[in-house]
Amino acid sequence: MKKILSVILALALMMTAVLAVADTSYTATVDSQIGGVGAVTVTVTLADDGSIAAVTVDECKDTPGICELPCEQLPAAMVAANSINVDTVAGATLTSNAILAGVKAALENGGVDTTALMEKKEIVVEKAADETLEADVVVIGAGGAGLAAAISAEQNGAKVIVVEKMPKVGGNTILAGGAVNAVEDRSEFAIKQNDSVYWHYWQTLNGGDWQGDPELVMTLVENAYDGIQWTKELGMEWLGEDAVFMVSGGLWPRAWKPAGMASAGFFETYGKYIDAHPETMNLMLNTKAEKILTDASGAACGIIATGETGNTITINAKSVVVATGGFAKNVALRQAYDSIWGILDEKVMSTNHEGATGDGVKMLQALNADFVQMGNIQLLPLGDPKTGSLSGNIEHGVDTRIFVNKSGLRYGNEAGRRDDMTRDLFAQEDAYMWIVMDSDTYPTGDEVNNFGETANQLVEAGRAVKADTLEELAEKMGVPAENLVATIAEYNRHCIGGDLENQPDEFGRTLFGPAIDNGPFYAGARVPTVHHTMGGVRIDTQCRVYNENGEIIENLYAAGEVTGGIHGSNRLGGNALADTIVFGRIAGESAALCK
Ligand code: FAD
């Protein structure tokens, strides 16, 4: 009897423990709707009085470099405010919304009335004192070009302050697939690839309809390979020659890949350098540059910025580097300037980060800076249908991919220029297409795409479909099976072993990898998306900025997507990251060494 009683007691205690946990902790998983592979899982714990005691983000598969901040900041904010209705983290809105929605769902699924917890609580942030700082060089923007400029300036003896308006570094650069076009002229590898600096130069100018400035283009292509070596000296790791590939719209297999997760390696590397030089480098996040200061002679001499708490920060400096990136996320600006598409309203999504709003354009306009080719805006045919993001794209490179429309038919050259491929896509039903791959690319489905996502994860998240046969795949895609089967059969005729000379591809494609004949097969849908703003402020080969009278604005430099005249009407894939390294380095050196 005693034994039975103690067993009952033990069971009762266990039940109480389970009930106590079940009573106060609630878990839910929600679709983050991002690029990231879908789900965010959160657990929220309520104290006895019903207040929020703890929140944890158990799993978040958004892009590294984006997911960390909301996962860290939102749980603390919810506990501090005892509210689920707290502000999202800038630059990570979708992940933030998913975390907030997850907490709400967890509580509501557990039968908790969330009315009181949904009340917005005003969190009063005490405004810090206004301050004035001194530096040799101030850099606006902590993306690829900005941090390359900052490090290069420091290497040339300058004390540097970098201001970044977002709560994290990276800008568009950290979202990038990591493809960097570069040729080591006359190297054995370049000769094997039939490539040269001059061929890169010619293709860049030709690909941009000869609108690019030849001197800037030559500076880009001549220094790109050395730029990669410079990042290696800083500690960045790159994959070898075997991994060199032709990125979408790159027009030649000359894109090098970082060894780690896409472009995150740039920021690990640049971040380590900055951390190792605390005496000479100061990176200020959540600090938005508002105005570039000039002295009586019109030379740049610092900036005015707004700090995290709304305080004013004045930075006096010998020189200023503007590296604020592009304006693809600023619908008003892109519509005002667009001279190519005529349809860049908010319905056309963008691959860019939220901070790509063209602040640099506005600050430079105030100094009468000269702008070139602002109407040249690049779209890609490769956006996620829900978000416009490039992530979720199942392709690896150009040679193995095929595009089919809603009728299951090919409609254009998948190895062509980015503008041509996007125009072709706009001409299809609902401007919607599928990329089809086979198991040569994903033998098990656990291999990753260019954004670190496995094919299986994409399928699980409903962002791609998978089937053993093309007929089944067609059913999942919702396209006529007979068309898809015939399309792939025709495509396969041109693949390795095909006779392109006598039987050319009907769309003029000349680059073909292995046939698509090895099931299971994969397909992922894509739509047009605004990707890059090729126009910008006019610079010379030292990254000095011109004014509208054709004169140099002294001590003012610019690099990266905020500049114009390099890529012409159509940027080659893989040339923008090269641009950030090459011109970032030059801008930093010029800014450090100016009088
Ligand atoms: P960014 O990296 O965008 O940095 C600008 C920074 O300035 C941002 O952090 C921004 O917040 C900050 N800023 C803006 N205004 C202010 C202000 N007022 N005050 C303070 N800070 C401010 N190119 C390639 O060559 N290869 C690729 O594989 C590739 N893939 C890509 C994939 C995606 C999804 C995207 C969006 C682009 C890709 N590109 C690629 C293009 C390339 O990444 C960008 O053109 C390039 O990284 C731009 O670098 P940047 O330094 O000029 O700007």
XYZ file of C-alpha atoms and ligand atoms in Angstrom:
648
model
C 0.000 0.000 0.000
C 2.862 2.326 0.975
C 4.524 1.600 -2.361
C 1.325 2.328 -4.281
C 0.868 5.575 -2.362
C 4.416 6.729 -3.038
C 4.034 5.886 -6.761
C 0.778 7.896 -6.847
C 2.509 10.743 -5.010
C 5.444 10.672 -7.411
C 3.082 10.613 -10.378
C 1.102 13.498 -8.931
C 4.285 15.502 -8.436
C 5.388 14.786 -12.009
C 1.952 15.808 -13.311
C 2.164 19.052 -11.343
C 5.575 19.759 -12.778
C 4.376 19.077 -16.314
C 1.263 21.178 -15.748
C 3.317 23.989 -14.244
C 5.562 24.043 -17.299
C 2.627 23.587 -19.643
C 0.724 26.306 -17.795
C 3.406 28.939 -18.171
C 5.468 28.122 -21.248
C 4.078 28.158 -24.738
C 5.819 27.310 -27.994
C 4.842 27.987 -31.593
C 6.397 27.815 -35.022
C 5.428 30.306 -37.706
C 6.461 30.889 -41.289
C 8.855 33.810 -41.354
C 7.869 34.527 -44.990
C 11.356 35.631 -45.637
C 14.033 34.559 -47.725
C 15.137 32.407 -44.891
C 13.982 28.880 -45.024
C 10.613 29.505 -43.556
C 10.050 28.788 -39.977
C 10.764 30.654 -36.762
C 10.145 28.802 -33.487
C 9.651 30.735 -30.254
C 8.873 29.921 -26.624
C 7.261 32.418 -24.270
C 7.001 31.990 -20.526
C 4.433 33.858 -18.427
C 4.930 34.591 -14.736
C 2.187 33.835 -12.201
C 0.751 37.319 -12.615
C 0.468 36.815 -16.391
C 3.378 39.107 -17.278
C 6.001 38.042 -19.811
C 8.850 36.426 -17.859
C 10.944 35.179 -20.763
C 10.970 34.771 -24.519
C 13.392 32.607 -26.448
C 13.818 32.184 -30.186
C 14.472 28.464 -30.434
C 15.073 28.400 -34.169
C 15.371 31.018 -36.893
C 16.674 30.154 -40.302
C 16.815 33.610 -41.820
C 20.014 34.738 -43.518
C 23.046 34.886 -41.201
C 23.793 38.519 -40.584
C 20.084 39.362 -40.490
C 18.508 36.958 -38.020
C 20.858 37.530 -35.074
C 19.708 41.020 -34.090
C 15.949 40.443 -33.853
C 16.557 37.104 -32.112
C 18.648 38.908 -29.522
C 16.813 42.220 -29.165
C 13.106 41.393 -29.450
C 12.860 38.879 -26.572
C 14.497 41.414 -24.234
C 12.243 44.198 -25.530
C 9.098 42.112 -24.990
C 10.087 41.276 -21.439
C 11.060 44.890 -20.670
C 7.814 46.302 -22.066
C 5.675 43.353 -20.971
C 4.141 43.601 -24.418
C 4.093 41.702 -27.688
C 3.564 44.982 -29.460
C 7.129 46.259 -29.596
C 8.997 47.901 -32.484
C 10.566 45.664 -35.102
C 14.334 45.723 -35.633
C 15.325 47.899 -38.596
C 16.697 45.879 -41.467
C 15.065 42.686 -40.217
C 11.364 43.501 -40.368
C 10.177 40.156 -41.668
C 12.092 38.138 -39.102
C 10.952 40.544 -36.377
C 7.326 40.207 -37.442
C 7.669 36.436 -37.472
C 9.036 36.430 -33.911
C 6.236 38.711 -32.672
C 3.603 36.664 -34.512
C 5.122 33.483 -33.088
C 4.826 34.719 -29.497
C 1.226 35.802 -30.076
C 0.348 32.484 -31.715
C 2.029 30.504 -28.937
C 0.002 32.284 -26.268
C -3.281 32.167 -28.181
C -2.833 28.487 -29.031
C -2.371 27.969 -25.290
C -5.651 29.716 -24.576
C -4.128 32.932 -23.209
C -6.056 36.152 -23.815
C -3.428 38.457 -25.392
C -5.485 41.668 -25.376
C -3.530 43.281 -22.541
C -0.191 42.077 -23.885
C -0.941 43.580 -27.299
C -1.098 47.081 -25.841
C 1.674 49.251 -27.174
C 3.784 50.492 -24.295
C 5.678 53.681 -24.803
C 9.327 53.033 -23.989
C 10.929 56.334 -23.165
C 14.509 56.409 -24.329
C 16.586 59.069 -22.722
C 18.209 61.236 -25.351
C 21.987 61.126 -25.088
C 23.893 64.400 -25.082
C 24.868 65.886 -28.421
C 28.527 65.328 -29.138
C 31.335 66.394 -31.425
C 33.973 63.912 -32.526
C 37.189 64.302 -34.463
C 38.692 61.984 -37.083
C 40.927 62.137 -40.117
C 38.396 60.346 -42.300
C 34.688 59.814 -41.767
C 33.041 57.081 -43.824
C 29.269 57.045 -44.322
C 27.941 53.480 -44.627
C 29.285 50.182 -43.281
C 28.571 48.027 -46.326
C 31.246 46.494 -48.541
C 32.581 49.720 -50.049
C 32.431 51.640 -46.765
C 34.367 49.104 -44.730
C 36.916 48.529 -47.499
C 37.402 52.318 -47.581
C 37.655 52.559 -43.802
C 40.299 49.838 -43.567
C 42.247 51.173 -46.497
C 42.203 54.664 -44.955
C 43.455 53.216 -41.672
C 46.182 51.305 -43.487
C 47.232 54.632 -44.962
C 47.636 56.197 -41.551
C 44.230 57.739 -40.885
C 42.104 57.749 -37.766
C 38.698 56.687 -39.052
C 35.084 56.883 -37.904
C 32.452 54.884 -39.794
C 28.782 55.716 -39.296
C 26.088 53.183 -40.162
C 22.411 54.012 -39.879
C 21.245 50.435 -39.425
C 21.754 48.428 -36.224
C 24.222 46.185 -38.061
C 26.910 46.314 -40.727
C 26.554 44.789 -44.167
C 24.050 46.698 -46.295
C 23.352 44.985 -49.582
C 26.812 43.472 -49.543
C 26.022 41.013 -46.792
C 23.014 39.761 -48.768
C 25.089 39.144 -51.863
C 25.704 35.705 -53.278
C 29.429 36.427 -53.012
C 30.363 36.211 -56.680
C 33.323 38.473 -57.465
C 34.536 38.826 -61.044
C 38.300 39.019 -61.279
C 41.008 37.909 -63.673
C 44.685 37.477 -62.967
C 45.936 38.575 -66.349
C 48.045 36.076 -68.271
C 47.900 33.521 -65.485
C 47.706 29.869 -66.466
C 44.138 29.754 -65.207
C 43.066 32.839 -67.152
C 44.571 31.378 -70.314
C 42.746 28.094 -69.696
C 39.509 30.069 -69.264
C 40.151 32.063 -72.458
C 39.948 35.100 -70.223
C 41.974 38.264 -69.715
C 41.673 41.650 -68.077
C 41.016 43.141 -71.500
C 38.179 40.649 -72.178
C 36.649 41.518 -68.801
C 37.009 45.211 -69.716
C 35.417 44.744 -73.138
C 32.546 42.639 -71.802
C 31.830 45.133 -69.007
C 31.660 48.046 -71.440
C 29.772 46.104 -74.082
C 27.392 44.581 -71.517
C 26.579 48.118 -70.351
C 25.978 49.320 -73.943
C 29.214 51.324 -73.908
C 27.764 53.784 -71.406
C 30.351 52.984 -68.742
C 33.318 55.334 -68.330
C 36.260 53.444 -69.914
C 38.754 54.737 -67.331
C 36.606 53.657 -64.399
C 35.944 50.297 -66.022
C 39.663 49.774 -66.631
C 40.361 50.677 -62.998
C 37.770 48.105 -61.905
C 38.996 45.197 -64.002
C 42.720 45.883 -63.537
C 42.422 45.942 -59.747
C 39.758 43.298 -59.082
C 42.128 40.345 -58.721
C 44.476 42.341 -56.507
C 41.419 43.316 -54.466
C 40.710 39.671 -53.711
C 44.355 39.211 -52.681
C 43.980 42.209 -50.344
C 40.998 40.580 -48.616
C 43.078 37.389 -48.311
C 45.843 39.359 -46.615
C 43.187 40.575 -44.182
C 42.333 36.933 -43.483
C 39.372 36.227 -45.765
C 39.159 32.739 -47.234
C 38.188 32.035 -50.834
C 37.389 28.886 -52.765
C 39.917 27.900 -55.417
C 39.953 27.911 -59.200
C 37.699 24.841 -59.347
C 34.857 26.907 -57.949
C 35.178 29.784 -60.421
C 31.851 30.055 -62.244
C 29.644 32.212 -64.419
C 27.205 34.077 -62.228
C 23.815 35.065 -63.608
C 24.368 37.823 -66.180
C 28.111 37.610 -65.640
C 28.629 36.606 -69.281
C 31.867 34.699 -68.564
C 33.034 32.160 -65.971
C 35.240 34.496 -63.934
C 33.395 34.764 -60.607
C 35.337 33.775 -57.478
C 33.480 32.630 -54.392
C 34.219 33.267 -50.715
C 34.793 30.057 -48.763
C 32.150 30.648 -46.108
C 28.495 31.625 -46.250
C 28.133 33.850 -49.326
C 29.251 37.409 -48.480
C 29.303 37.089 -44.689
C 33.068 36.473 -44.892
C 33.693 40.072 -45.920
C 32.205 41.292 -42.665
C 33.887 38.713 -40.463
C 37.160 39.811 -42.022
C 36.543 43.559 -41.962
C 35.040 43.270 -38.471
C 38.137 41.526 -37.106
C 40.356 44.236 -38.547
C 38.261 46.990 -36.992
C 38.192 45.220 -33.620
C 41.952 44.845 -33.748
C 42.448 48.601 -34.256
C 40.398 50.273 -31.522
C 42.759 53.253 -31.315
C 42.288 54.225 -34.926
C 38.884 52.843 -35.929
C 35.466 53.600 -34.515
C 32.339 52.002 -35.983
C 29.120 53.690 -34.882
C 25.927 51.723 -35.563
C 22.422 53.242 -35.454
C 24.020 56.510 -36.528
C 22.476 58.130 -39.579
C 24.429 60.698 -41.554
C 22.178 63.624 -42.421
C 24.478 66.186 -43.948
C 27.994 66.531 -45.326
C 29.746 69.573 -43.912
C 31.882 71.849 -46.067
C 34.303 74.622 -45.141
C 34.438 78.129 -46.561
C 36.264 76.893 -49.673
C 33.586 74.273 -50.342
C 35.791 71.325 -49.322
C 34.155 68.510 -47.336
C 35.149 68.668 -43.666
C 32.864 66.313 -41.760
C 29.273 65.273 -41.280
C 26.278 65.766 -39.068
C 24.547 62.574 -37.982
C 21.661 61.516 -35.781
C 22.547 59.043 -33.051
C 20.489 56.143 -31.744
C 18.633 58.234 -29.188
C 17.967 61.114 -31.554
C 20.971 63.133 -30.393
C 23.063 65.115 -32.841
C 26.577 63.905 -33.559
C 28.953 66.204 -35.372
C 32.067 64.576 -36.779
C 34.815 66.909 -37.932
C 37.202 65.241 -40.360
C 39.827 66.034 -42.941
C 37.829 64.115 -45.553
C 34.555 62.280 -46.117
C 33.849 59.027 -47.973
C 30.261 58.435 -49.069
C 29.493 54.697 -49.330
C 25.764 54.671 -48.729
C 24.853 52.150 -51.435
C 21.969 52.361 -53.893
C 18.307 53.344 -53.869
C 16.445 50.243 -55.064
C 14.264 50.315 -51.918
C 13.204 53.912 -52.449
C 10.168 53.575 -54.712
C 9.723 57.332 -55.200
C 13.362 57.821 -56.169
C 13.544 54.847 -58.498
C 10.313 55.887 -60.216
C 11.554 59.450 -60.573
C 14.801 58.356 -62.216
C 13.976 55.119 -64.040
C 14.588 55.479 -67.766
C 14.420 51.808 -68.701
C 11.389 50.021 -67.276
C 8.551 52.497 -66.711
C 6.920 50.269 -64.117
C 8.985 50.422 -60.959
C 6.135 51.071 -58.504
C 5.843 49.256 -55.159
C 4.370 46.180 -56.872
C 7.799 45.405 -58.264
C 9.694 44.049 -55.270
C 13.417 44.356 -54.623
C 16.303 42.136 -53.625
C 17.789 44.925 -51.509
C 18.109 45.552 -47.782
C 15.804 48.112 -46.201
C 18.496 50.747 -45.900
C 18.998 51.054 -49.675
C 17.046 54.300 -49.777
C 19.456 56.641 -51.550
C 20.405 58.848 -48.583
C 23.772 59.469 -50.230
C 22.061 60.832 -53.317
C 20.173 63.386 -51.232
C 23.236 64.441 -49.199
C 25.345 64.788 -52.338
C 22.647 66.717 -54.179
C 22.836 69.307 -51.422
C 26.467 69.903 -52.468
C 25.560 70.208 -56.163
C 27.375 66.964 -56.917
C 27.078 65.686 -60.460
C 25.115 62.507 -61.131
C 25.391 60.183 -64.099
C 23.002 57.657 -65.637
C 20.559 57.736 -62.725
C 17.902 56.184 -64.961
C 19.913 52.977 -65.322
C 18.219 50.645 -62.875
C 18.891 46.927 -63.014
C 16.217 44.286 -62.542
C 16.792 40.550 -62.247
C 14.383 37.803 -63.272
C 15.250 35.879 -60.103
C 13.148 37.255 -57.244
C 11.214 35.199 -54.712
C 7.521 35.586 -55.685
C 6.575 36.549 -52.095
C 9.422 38.856 -51.121
C 11.527 39.709 -54.173
C 14.567 38.301 -52.341
C 17.237 36.404 -54.258
C 17.365 33.723 -51.604
C 15.470 30.536 -52.251
C 16.867 30.433 -55.786
C 17.634 26.784 -56.539
C 20.178 27.435 -59.281
C 23.913 27.146 -58.781
C 25.237 28.738 -61.931
C 24.115 29.630 -65.398
C 25.241 26.493 -67.227
C 22.868 24.122 -65.432
C 19.696 26.183 -65.243
C 16.637 26.420 -67.443
C 13.689 28.849 -67.254
C 10.162 27.746 -68.143
C 6.972 29.803 -68.056
C 3.525 28.889 -66.767
C 2.938 26.876 -69.936
C 6.009 24.749 -69.233
C 7.881 26.285 -72.164
C 11.312 27.861 -72.445
C 11.093 31.439 -73.664
C 14.593 32.971 -73.790
C 18.343 32.697 -73.377
C 19.037 31.844 -69.723
C 22.696 32.770 -70.188
C 21.992 36.265 -71.503
C 22.241 39.790 -70.148
C 20.265 40.594 -67.040
C 18.113 43.238 -68.735
C 17.286 40.929 -71.658
C 16.393 38.036 -69.338
C 14.132 40.319 -67.279
C 12.423 41.776 -70.368
C 11.801 38.225 -71.589
C 10.229 37.366 -68.234
C 7.950 40.424 -68.216
C 6.580 39.136 -71.549
C 5.437 35.845 -69.937
C 2.074 35.191 -68.303
C 2.025 36.937 -64.892
C 5.767 37.639 -65.385
C 6.295 34.325 -63.580
C 8.707 31.499 -64.342
C 10.230 28.350 -62.906
C 13.861 27.320 -62.717
C 14.208 23.570 -63.191
C 17.183 21.553 -61.942
C 17.944 17.893 -61.453
C 19.839 15.730 -58.998
C 23.199 16.411 -60.626
C 23.056 19.627 -58.612
C 21.331 18.174 -55.556
C 22.301 14.470 -55.308
C 20.699 14.101 -51.878
C 18.786 17.360 -51.543
C 20.935 18.331 -48.569
C 23.353 20.316 -50.711
C 23.055 24.082 -50.421
C 22.231 26.718 -53.027
C 24.203 29.974 -53.282
C 22.455 31.301 -50.164
C 23.217 28.417 -47.823
C 19.757 26.840 -48.101
C 19.394 23.139 -48.873
C 17.025 21.981 -51.582
C 15.180 19.850 -49.039
C 14.628 22.841 -46.760
C 13.262 24.858 -49.655
C 10.895 22.048 -50.570
C 9.787 21.667 -46.956
C 9.113 25.392 -46.720
C 7.037 25.285 -49.922
C 9.538 27.467 -51.751
C 10.475 24.762 -54.259
C 8.883 21.545 -55.491
C 10.512 18.147 -55.931
C 9.391 15.042 -57.867
C 10.809 11.789 -59.140
C 9.607 12.339 -62.691
C 9.151 15.382 -64.890
C 5.446 14.565 -65.221
C 4.989 14.696 -61.439
C 7.092 17.832 -61.253
C 4.889 19.494 -63.878
C 1.824 18.650 -61.806
C 3.353 20.246 -58.724
C 4.345 23.316 -60.737
C 0.889 23.528 -62.295
C 2.225 23.477 -65.859
C 1.178 21.127 -68.704
C 3.237 17.928 -68.300
C 3.563 17.258 -72.030
C 5.029 20.734 -72.560
C 7.553 20.415 -69.748
C 8.672 16.961 -70.890
C 9.071 18.155 -74.498
C 10.848 21.352 -73.382
C 13.398 19.465 -71.317
C 13.949 16.898 -74.071
C 14.640 19.667 -76.588
C 16.924 21.483 -74.120
C 18.834 18.278 -73.383
C 19.713 17.882 -77.064
C 21.993 20.930 -76.695
C 23.638 19.808 -73.494
C 27.085 18.252 -73.279
C 27.602 16.202 -76.445
C 25.088 18.307 -78.419
C 25.919 19.729 -81.841
C 25.350 23.454 -81.303
C 27.025 24.437 -84.533
C 24.603 22.571 -86.729
C 21.681 22.607 -84.348
C 21.871 25.953 -82.561
C 19.657 26.741 -79.615
C 16.512 28.555 -80.739
C 17.138 31.314 -78.162
C 20.812 31.717 -78.981
C 22.157 30.169 -75.797
C 25.649 28.740 -76.139
C 26.515 27.724 -72.568
C 25.093 24.322 -71.621
C 25.992 22.036 -68.718
C 24.902 18.410 -68.350
C 21.422 17.326 -69.427
C 18.470 17.592 -67.036
C 17.692 13.883 -66.922
C 18.613 12.710 -63.457
C 15.663 12.563 -61.062
C 14.473 13.589 -58.574
C 13.861 16.944 -60.225
C 13.455 20.340 -58.555
C 11.649 23.509 -59.597
C 11.481 26.927 -57.944
C 9.356 29.904 -59.036
C 10.836 33.364 -59.716
C 9.628 36.864 -60.674
C 11.255 40.175 -61.742
C 12.800 42.171 -58.904
C 14.662 45.496 -58.625
C 18.293 44.702 -57.933
C 20.852 47.422 -58.524
C 20.943 51.150 -59.196
C 23.757 51.632 -61.668
C 23.586 55.408 -61.856
C 25.039 57.580 -59.132
C 27.454 60.326 -58.277
C 30.191 61.025 -60.812
C 33.696 60.128 -59.609
C 37.142 59.935 -61.145
C 39.567 57.035 -60.842
C 40.709 58.319 -57.429
C 37.064 58.288 -56.265
C 36.980 62.077 -56.089
C 33.469 63.495 -56.501
C 32.616 65.989 -59.246
C 30.181 68.865 -58.911
C 27.768 69.940 -61.640
C 30.355 72.364 -63.069
C 32.766 69.530 -63.688
C 34.999 70.551 -60.774
C 36.237 68.276 -58.014
C 34.624 68.792 -54.604
C 37.755 68.763 -52.497
C 38.167 66.093 -49.800
C 34.966 64.326 -50.793
C 35.113 60.737 -52.047
C 32.556 58.087 -52.983
C 32.609 54.361 -53.691
C 30.243 51.477 -54.356
C 26.651 51.534 -55.502
C 26.211 55.238 -54.683
C 28.500 56.021 -57.640
C 27.570 55.933 -61.313
C 29.162 55.499 -64.687
C 30.920 52.198 -64.176
C 28.320 49.631 -65.115
C 26.535 51.566 -67.866
C 23.016 50.446 -68.739
C 23.439 46.870 -67.527
C 25.803 45.638 -64.822
C 27.526 42.296 -65.282
C 26.763 39.879 -62.456
C 29.803 39.677 -60.190
C 31.087 43.191 -60.978
C 29.453 45.020 -58.046
C 31.295 43.263 -55.250
C 34.509 43.765 -57.203
C 33.477 47.441 -57.387
C 33.129 47.649 -53.583
C 36.590 46.230 -52.984
C 38.421 48.104 -55.741
C 36.832 51.532 -55.360
C 36.399 51.184 -51.598
C 40.144 50.682 -51.254
C 40.925 53.576 -53.571
C 38.475 55.919 -51.823
C 39.987 55.088 -48.431
C 43.517 55.680 -49.644
C 42.593 58.941 -51.379
C 40.710 60.162 -48.318
C 43.600 59.337 -46.000
C 46.248 60.941 -48.162
C 44.414 64.101 -49.227
C 45.746 67.462 -48.068
P 25.850 48.508 -49.274
O 26.526 47.226 -49.071
O 24.384 48.513 -49.467
O 26.240 49.432 -48.029
C 25.741 50.728 -47.866
C 25.586 50.979 -46.385
O 25.342 52.367 -46.151
C 24.392 50.233 -45.797
O 24.794 49.488 -44.687
C 23.426 51.339 -45.426
O 22.607 51.037 -44.339
C 24.381 52.481 -45.120
N 23.754 53.801 -45.179
C 22.893 54.262 -46.117
N 22.536 55.529 -45.825
C 23.187 55.869 -44.681
C 23.194 57.046 -43.874
N 22.461 58.113 -44.160
N 23.975 57.048 -42.785
C 24.711 55.953 -42.420
N 24.713 54.816 -43.144
C 23.961 54.776 -44.270
N 27.091 41.810 -56.639
C 28.078 41.004 -57.056
O 29.053 41.467 -57.636
N 28.020 39.657 -56.815
C 26.967 39.063 -56.178
O 26.979 37.845 -55.946
C 25.886 39.902 -55.774
N 24.792 39.369 -55.185
C 23.832 40.215 -54.705
C 22.741 39.680 -54.032
C 21.796 40.529 -53.466
C 20.623 39.936 -52.732
C 21.929 41.941 -53.595
C 20.921 42.880 -52.997
C 23.000 42.477 -54.305
C 23.950 41.626 -54.862
N 25.033 42.147 -55.555
C 26.015 41.313 -55.993
C 25.221 43.603 -55.664
C 26.164 44.093 -54.583
O 26.004 43.308 -53.432
C 25.935 45.556 -54.206
O 25.864 46.361 -55.328
C 27.083 46.048 -53.341
O 27.276 45.151 -52.280
C 26.828 47.447 -52.804
O 27.820 47.723 -51.862
P 27.883 49.152 -51.190
O 28.928 49.091 -50.157
O 27.964 50.201 -52.217
O 26.450 49.328 -50.503
